[in-house]
PDB file of C-alpha atoms and ligand atoms in Angstrom:
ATOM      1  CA  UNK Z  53      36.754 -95.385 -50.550  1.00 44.00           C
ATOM      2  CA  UNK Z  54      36.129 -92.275 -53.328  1.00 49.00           C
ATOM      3  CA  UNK Z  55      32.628 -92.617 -52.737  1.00 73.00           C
ATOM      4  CA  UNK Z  56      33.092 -91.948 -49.021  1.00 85.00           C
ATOM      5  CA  UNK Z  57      35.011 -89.093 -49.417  1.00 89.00           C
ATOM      6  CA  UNK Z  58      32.980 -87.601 -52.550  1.00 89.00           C
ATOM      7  CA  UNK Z  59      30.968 -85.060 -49.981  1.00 91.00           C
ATOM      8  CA  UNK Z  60      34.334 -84.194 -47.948  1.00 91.00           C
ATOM      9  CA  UNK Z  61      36.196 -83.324 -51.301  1.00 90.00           C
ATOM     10  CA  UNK Z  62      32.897 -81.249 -52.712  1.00 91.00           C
ATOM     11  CA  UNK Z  63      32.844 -78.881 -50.411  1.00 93.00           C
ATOM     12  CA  UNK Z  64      36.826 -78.408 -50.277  1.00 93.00           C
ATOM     13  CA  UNK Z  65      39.157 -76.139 -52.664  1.00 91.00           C
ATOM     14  CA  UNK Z  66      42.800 -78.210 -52.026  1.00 89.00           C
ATOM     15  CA  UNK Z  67      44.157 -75.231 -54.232  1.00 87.00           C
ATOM     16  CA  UNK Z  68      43.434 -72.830 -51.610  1.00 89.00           C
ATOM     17  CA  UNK Z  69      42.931 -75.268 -48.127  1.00 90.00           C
ATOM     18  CA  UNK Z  70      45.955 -76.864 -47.129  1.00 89.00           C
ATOM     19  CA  UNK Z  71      43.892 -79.606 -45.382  1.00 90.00           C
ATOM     20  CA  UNK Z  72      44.536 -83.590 -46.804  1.00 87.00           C
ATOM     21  CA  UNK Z  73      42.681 -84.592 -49.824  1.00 85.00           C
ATOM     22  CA  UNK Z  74      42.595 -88.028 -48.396  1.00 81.00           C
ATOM     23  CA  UNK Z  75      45.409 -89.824 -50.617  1.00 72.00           C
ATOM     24  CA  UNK Z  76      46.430 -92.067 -47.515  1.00 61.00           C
ATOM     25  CA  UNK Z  77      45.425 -95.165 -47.626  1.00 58.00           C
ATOM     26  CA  UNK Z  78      44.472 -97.541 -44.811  1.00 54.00           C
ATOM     27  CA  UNK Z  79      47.156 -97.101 -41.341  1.00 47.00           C
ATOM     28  CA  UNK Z  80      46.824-100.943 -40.026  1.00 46.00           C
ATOM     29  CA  UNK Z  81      45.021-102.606 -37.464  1.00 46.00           C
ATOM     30  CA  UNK Z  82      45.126 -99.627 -35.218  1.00 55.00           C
ATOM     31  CA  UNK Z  83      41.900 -98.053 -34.150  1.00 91.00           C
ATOM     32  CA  UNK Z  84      42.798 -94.122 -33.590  1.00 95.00           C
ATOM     33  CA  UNK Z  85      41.165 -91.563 -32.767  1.00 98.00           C
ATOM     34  CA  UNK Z  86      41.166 -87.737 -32.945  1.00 98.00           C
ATOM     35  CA  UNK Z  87      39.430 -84.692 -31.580  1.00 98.00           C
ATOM     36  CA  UNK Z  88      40.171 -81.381 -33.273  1.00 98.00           C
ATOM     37  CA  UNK Z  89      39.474 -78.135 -31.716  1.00 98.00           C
ATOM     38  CA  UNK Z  90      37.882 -76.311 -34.522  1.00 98.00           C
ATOM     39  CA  UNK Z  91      37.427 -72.365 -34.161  1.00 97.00           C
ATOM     40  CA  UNK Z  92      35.288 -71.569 -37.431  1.00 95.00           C
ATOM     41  CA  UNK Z  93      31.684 -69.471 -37.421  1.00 93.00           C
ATOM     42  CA  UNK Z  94      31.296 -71.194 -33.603  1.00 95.00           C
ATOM     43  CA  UNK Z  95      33.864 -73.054 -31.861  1.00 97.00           C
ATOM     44  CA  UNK Z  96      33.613 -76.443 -31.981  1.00 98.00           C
ATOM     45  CA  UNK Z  97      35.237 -79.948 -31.401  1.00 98.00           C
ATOM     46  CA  UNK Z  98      35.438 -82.309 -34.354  1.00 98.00           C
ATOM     47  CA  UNK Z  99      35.221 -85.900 -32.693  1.00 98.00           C
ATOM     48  CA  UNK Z 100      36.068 -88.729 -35.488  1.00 98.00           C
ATOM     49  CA  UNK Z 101      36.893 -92.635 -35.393  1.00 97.00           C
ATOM     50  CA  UNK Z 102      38.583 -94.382 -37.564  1.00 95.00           C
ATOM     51  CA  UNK Z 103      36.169 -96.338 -39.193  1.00 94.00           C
ATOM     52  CA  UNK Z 104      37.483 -98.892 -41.600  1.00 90.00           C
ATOM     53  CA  UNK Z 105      39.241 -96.260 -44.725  1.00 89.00           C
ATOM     54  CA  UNK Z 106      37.968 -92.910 -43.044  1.00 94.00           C
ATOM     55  CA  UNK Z 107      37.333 -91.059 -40.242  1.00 96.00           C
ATOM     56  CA  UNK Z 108      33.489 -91.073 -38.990  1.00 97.00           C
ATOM     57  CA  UNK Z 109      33.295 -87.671 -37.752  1.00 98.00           C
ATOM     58  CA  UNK Z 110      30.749 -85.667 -35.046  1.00 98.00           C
ATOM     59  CA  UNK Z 111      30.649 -81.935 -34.536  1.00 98.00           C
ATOM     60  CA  UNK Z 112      30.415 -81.289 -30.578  1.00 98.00           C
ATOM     61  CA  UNK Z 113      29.976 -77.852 -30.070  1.00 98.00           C
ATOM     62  CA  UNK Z 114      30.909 -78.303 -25.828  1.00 97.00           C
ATOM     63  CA  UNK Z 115      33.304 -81.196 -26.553  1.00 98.00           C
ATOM     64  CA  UNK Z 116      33.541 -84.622 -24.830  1.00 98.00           C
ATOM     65  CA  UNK Z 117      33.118 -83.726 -21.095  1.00 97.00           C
ATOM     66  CA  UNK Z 118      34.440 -86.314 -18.434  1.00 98.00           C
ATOM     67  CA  UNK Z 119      31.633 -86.220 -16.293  1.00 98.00           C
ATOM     68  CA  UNK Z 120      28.960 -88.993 -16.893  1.00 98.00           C
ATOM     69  CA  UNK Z 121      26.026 -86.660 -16.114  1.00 97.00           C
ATOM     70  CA  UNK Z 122      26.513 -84.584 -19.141  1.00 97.00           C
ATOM     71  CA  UNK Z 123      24.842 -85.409 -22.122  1.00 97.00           C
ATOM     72  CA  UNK Z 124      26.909 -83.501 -25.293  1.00 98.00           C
ATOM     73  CA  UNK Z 125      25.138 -83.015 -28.629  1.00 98.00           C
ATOM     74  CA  UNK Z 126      27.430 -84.373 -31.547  1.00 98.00           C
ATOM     75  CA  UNK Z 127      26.467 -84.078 -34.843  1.00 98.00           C
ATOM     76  CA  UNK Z 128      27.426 -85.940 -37.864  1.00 97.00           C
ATOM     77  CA  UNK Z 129      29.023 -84.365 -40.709  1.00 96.00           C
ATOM     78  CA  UNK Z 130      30.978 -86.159 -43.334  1.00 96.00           C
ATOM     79  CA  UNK Z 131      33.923 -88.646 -43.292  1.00 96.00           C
ATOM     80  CA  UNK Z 132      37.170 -87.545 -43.558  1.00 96.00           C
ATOM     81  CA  UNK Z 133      40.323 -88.822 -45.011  1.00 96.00           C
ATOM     82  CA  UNK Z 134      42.164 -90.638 -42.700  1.00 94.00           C
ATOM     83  CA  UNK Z 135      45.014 -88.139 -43.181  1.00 93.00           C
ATOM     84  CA  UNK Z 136      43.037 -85.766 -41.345  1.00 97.00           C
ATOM     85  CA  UNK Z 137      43.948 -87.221 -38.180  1.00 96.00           C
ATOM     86  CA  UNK Z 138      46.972 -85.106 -38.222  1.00 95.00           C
ATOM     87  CA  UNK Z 139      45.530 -81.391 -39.450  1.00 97.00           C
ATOM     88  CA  UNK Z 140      46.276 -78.464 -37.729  1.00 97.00           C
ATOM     89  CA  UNK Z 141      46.088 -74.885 -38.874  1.00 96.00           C
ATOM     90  CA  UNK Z 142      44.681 -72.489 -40.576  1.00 96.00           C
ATOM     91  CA  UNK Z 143      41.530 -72.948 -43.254  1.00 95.00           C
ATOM     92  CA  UNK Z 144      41.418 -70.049 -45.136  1.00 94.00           C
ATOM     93  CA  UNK Z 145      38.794 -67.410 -45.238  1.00 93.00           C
ATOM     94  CA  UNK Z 146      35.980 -68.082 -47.696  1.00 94.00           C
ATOM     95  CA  UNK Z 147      36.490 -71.799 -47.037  1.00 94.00           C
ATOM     96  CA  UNK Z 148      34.305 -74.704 -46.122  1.00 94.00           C
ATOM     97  CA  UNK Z 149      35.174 -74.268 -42.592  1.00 94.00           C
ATOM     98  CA  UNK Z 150      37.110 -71.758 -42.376  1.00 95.00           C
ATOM     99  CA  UNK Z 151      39.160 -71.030 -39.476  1.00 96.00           C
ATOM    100  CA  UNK Z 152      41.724 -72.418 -36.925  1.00 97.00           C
ATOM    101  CA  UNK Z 153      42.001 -76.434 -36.241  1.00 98.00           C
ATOM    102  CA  UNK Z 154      44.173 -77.875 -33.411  1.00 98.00           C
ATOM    103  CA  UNK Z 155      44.667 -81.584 -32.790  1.00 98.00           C
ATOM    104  CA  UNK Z 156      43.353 -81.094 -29.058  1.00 98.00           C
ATOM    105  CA  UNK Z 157      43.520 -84.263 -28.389  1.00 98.00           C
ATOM    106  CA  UNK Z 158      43.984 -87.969 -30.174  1.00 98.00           C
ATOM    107  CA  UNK Z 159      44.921 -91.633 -29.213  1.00 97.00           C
ATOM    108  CA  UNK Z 160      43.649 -94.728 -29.853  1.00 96.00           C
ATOM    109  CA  UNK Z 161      40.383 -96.307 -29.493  1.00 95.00           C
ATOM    110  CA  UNK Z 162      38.500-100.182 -28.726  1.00 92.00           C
ATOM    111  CA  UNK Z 163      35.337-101.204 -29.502  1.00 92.00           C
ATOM    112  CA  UNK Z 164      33.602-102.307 -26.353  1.00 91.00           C
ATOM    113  CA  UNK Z 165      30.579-103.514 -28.430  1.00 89.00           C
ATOM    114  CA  UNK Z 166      32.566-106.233 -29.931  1.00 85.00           C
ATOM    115  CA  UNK Z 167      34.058-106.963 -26.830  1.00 78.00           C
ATOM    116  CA  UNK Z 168      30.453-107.449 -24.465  1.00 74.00           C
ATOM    117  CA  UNK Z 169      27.415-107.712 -27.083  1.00 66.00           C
ATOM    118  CA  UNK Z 170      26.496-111.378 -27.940  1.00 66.00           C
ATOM    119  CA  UNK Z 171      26.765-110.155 -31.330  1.00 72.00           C
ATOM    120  CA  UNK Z 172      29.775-108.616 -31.400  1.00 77.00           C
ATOM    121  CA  UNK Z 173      28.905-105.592 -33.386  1.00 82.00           C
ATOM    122  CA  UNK Z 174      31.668-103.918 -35.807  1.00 89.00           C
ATOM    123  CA  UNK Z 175      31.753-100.661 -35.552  1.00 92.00           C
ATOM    124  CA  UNK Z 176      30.116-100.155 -39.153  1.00 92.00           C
ATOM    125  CA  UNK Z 177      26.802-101.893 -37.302  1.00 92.00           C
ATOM    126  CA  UNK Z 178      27.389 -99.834 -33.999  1.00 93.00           C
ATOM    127  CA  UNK Z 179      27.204 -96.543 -36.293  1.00 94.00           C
ATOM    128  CA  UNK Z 180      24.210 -97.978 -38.522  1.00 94.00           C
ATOM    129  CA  UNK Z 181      22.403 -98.808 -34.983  1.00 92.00           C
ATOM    130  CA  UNK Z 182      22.833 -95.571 -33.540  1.00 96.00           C
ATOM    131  CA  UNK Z 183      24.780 -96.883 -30.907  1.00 96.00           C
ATOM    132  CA  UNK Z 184      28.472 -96.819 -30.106  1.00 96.00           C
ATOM    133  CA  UNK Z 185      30.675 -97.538 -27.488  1.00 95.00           C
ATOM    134  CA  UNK Z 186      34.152 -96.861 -27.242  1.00 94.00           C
ATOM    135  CA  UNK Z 187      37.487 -96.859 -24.886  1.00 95.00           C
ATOM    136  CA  UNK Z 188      39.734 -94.083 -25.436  1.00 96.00           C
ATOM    137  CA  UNK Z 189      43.107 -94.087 -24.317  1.00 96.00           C
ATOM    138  CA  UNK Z 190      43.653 -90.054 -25.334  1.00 97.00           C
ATOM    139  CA  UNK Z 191      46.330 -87.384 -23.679  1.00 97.00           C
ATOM    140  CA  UNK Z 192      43.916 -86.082 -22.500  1.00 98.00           C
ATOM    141  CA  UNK Z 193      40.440 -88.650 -22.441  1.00 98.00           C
ATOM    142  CA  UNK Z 194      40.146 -91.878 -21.315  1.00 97.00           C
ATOM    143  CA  UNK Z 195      37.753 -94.371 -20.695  1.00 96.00           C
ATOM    144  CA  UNK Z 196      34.199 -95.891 -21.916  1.00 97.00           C
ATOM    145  CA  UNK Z 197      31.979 -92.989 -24.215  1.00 98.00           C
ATOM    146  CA  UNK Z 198      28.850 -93.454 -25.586  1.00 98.00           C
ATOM    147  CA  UNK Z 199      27.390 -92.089 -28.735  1.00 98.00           C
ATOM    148  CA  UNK Z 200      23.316 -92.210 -28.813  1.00 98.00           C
ATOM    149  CA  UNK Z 201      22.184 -91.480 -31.898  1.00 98.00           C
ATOM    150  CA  UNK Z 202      18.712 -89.454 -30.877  1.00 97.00           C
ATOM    151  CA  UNK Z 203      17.979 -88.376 -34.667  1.00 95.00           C
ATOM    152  CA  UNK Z 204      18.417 -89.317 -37.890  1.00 91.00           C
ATOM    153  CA  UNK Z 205      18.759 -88.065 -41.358  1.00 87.00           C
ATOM    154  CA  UNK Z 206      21.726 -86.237 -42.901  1.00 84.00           C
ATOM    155  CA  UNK Z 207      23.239 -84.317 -40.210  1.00 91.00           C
ATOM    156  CA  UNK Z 208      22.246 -86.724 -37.723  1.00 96.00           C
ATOM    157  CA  UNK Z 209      22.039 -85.455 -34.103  1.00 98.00           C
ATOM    158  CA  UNK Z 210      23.873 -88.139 -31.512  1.00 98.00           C
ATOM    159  CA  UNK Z 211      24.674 -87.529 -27.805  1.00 98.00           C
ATOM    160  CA  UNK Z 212      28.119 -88.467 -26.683  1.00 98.00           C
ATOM    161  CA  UNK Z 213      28.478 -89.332 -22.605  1.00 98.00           C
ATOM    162  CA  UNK Z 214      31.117 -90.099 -20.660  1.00 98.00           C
ATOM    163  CA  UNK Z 215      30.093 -93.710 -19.517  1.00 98.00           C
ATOM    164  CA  UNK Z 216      30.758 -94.491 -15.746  1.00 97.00           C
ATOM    165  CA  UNK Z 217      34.545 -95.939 -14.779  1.00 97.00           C
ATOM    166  CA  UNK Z 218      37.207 -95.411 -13.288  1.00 97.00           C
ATOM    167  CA  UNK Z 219      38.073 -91.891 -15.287  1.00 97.00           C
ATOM    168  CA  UNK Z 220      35.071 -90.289 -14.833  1.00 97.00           C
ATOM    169  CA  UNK Z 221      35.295 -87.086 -13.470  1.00 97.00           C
ATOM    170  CA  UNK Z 222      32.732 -84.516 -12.485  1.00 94.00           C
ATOM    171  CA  UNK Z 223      35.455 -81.638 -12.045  1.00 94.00           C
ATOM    172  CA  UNK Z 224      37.684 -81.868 -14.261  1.00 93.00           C
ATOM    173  CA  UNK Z 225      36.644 -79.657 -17.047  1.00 95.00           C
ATOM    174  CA  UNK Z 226      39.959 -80.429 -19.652  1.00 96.00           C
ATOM    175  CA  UNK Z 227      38.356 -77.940 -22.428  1.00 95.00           C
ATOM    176  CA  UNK Z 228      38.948 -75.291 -20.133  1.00 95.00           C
ATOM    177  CA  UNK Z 229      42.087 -76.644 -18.226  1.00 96.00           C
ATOM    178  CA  UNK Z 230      43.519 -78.089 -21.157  1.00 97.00           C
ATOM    179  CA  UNK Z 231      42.833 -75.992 -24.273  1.00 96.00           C
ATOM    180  CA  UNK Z 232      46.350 -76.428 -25.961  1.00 97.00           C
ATOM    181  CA  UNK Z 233      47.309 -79.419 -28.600  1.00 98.00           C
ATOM    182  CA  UNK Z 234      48.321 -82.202 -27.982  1.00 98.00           C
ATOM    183  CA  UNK Z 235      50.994 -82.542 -31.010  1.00 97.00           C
ATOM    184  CA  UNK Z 236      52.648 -79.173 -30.957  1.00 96.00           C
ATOM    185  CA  UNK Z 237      51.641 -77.302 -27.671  1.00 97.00           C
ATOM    186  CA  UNK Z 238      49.970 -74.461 -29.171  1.00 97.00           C
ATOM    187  CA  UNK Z 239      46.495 -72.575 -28.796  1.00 97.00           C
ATOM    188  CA  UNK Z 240      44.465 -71.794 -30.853  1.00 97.00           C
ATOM    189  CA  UNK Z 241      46.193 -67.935 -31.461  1.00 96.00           C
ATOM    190  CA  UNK Z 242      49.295 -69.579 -31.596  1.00 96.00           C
ATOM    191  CA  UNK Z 243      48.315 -71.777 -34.388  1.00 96.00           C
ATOM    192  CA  UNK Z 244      46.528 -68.766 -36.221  1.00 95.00           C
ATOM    193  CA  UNK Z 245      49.583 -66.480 -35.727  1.00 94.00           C
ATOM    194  CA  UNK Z 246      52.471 -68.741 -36.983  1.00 91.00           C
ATOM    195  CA  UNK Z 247      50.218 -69.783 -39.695  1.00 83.00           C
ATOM    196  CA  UNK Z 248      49.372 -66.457 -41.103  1.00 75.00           C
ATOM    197  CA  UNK Z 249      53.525 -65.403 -40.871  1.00 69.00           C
ATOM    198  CA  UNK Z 250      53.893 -68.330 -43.523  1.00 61.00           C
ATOM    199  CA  UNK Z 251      52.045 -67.046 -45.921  1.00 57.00           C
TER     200      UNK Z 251
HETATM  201 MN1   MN S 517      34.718 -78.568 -37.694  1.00 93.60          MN
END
């Protein structure tokens, strides 16, 4: 589990970010998931999966979309502590990522690959094929997405769809219609604002 984490903690200062430095150890047999809204250099949404001890994480710099026509580039950057699941607020200037993260949406995820392949791939096998499939039941997703891995190599370039079923939705737009987070109801200059009166 260290050696998972070693890239995450490199590029981190915990003296000066207040984000986890991934002391928590495994939740349980619950799958979650989480997808941060990440305003740093260019907005963002940081999709991860709990995977095993950490959080497999994508970059998507449109976020998940609900309609099964659009085909979102996601791109891999490095686990995360599973602790991260529940960050929000303010990285600090100067930082690895600095600016504002909201939790703009999490829930819990299955595996449909284990449930339909003749295989029944793990998720560590889905993510080393380049090819996962998951049910989210979000606040604000739901339903089957896939993640295509279409290039390799560090910071591997995947495209995540919205797989067709019952809660796909061509018009429904929630980046726009639902920008706020999920845990404490605040945007993303809420978040900034109350953060920077703490300090
Ligand atoms: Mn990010």
């Amino acid at each position: 589990m260290q050696d998972k984490l070693e890239t995450y903690r490199r590029k981190r200062d915990f003296r000066k970010t207040r984000e986890p430095a991934g002391e928590q150890a495994k939740s349980g047999d619950s799958r979650r998931f989480v997808i941060q809204k990440h305003d740093a250099s260019r907005l963002h949404y940081d999709f991860r999966l709990e995977i095993d001890d950490v959080l497999a994480s994508w970059a998507v710099p449109k976020g998940l979309s609900t309609d099964p026509r659009d085909k979102r580039l996601a791109i891999q950057t490095e686990d995360h502590p599973l602790d991260y699941i529940d960050f929000e607020g303010v990285i600090p200037e100067g930082e690895y990522g600095a600016g504002t993260v909201l939790v703009w949406d999490t829930g819990t995820y299955e595996n449909l690959r284990a449930r339909k392949d003749e295989q029944r791939k793990g998720m560590q096998e889905a993510l080393a094929d380049g090819l996962i499939e998951v049910w989210l039941e979000g606040e604000k997703l739901q339903g089957g997405y896939a993640l295509k891995r279409i290039e390799g190599g560090k910071k591997a370039r995947w495209l995540a769809i919205k797989m067709n079923d019952e809660h796909a939705d061509a018009r429904r737009r929630p980046t726009s219609t639902q920008p706020a987070s999920v845990k404490t109801g605040r945007d993303l200059d809420d978040v900034a604002a109350q953060e920077s009166a703490h300090e």
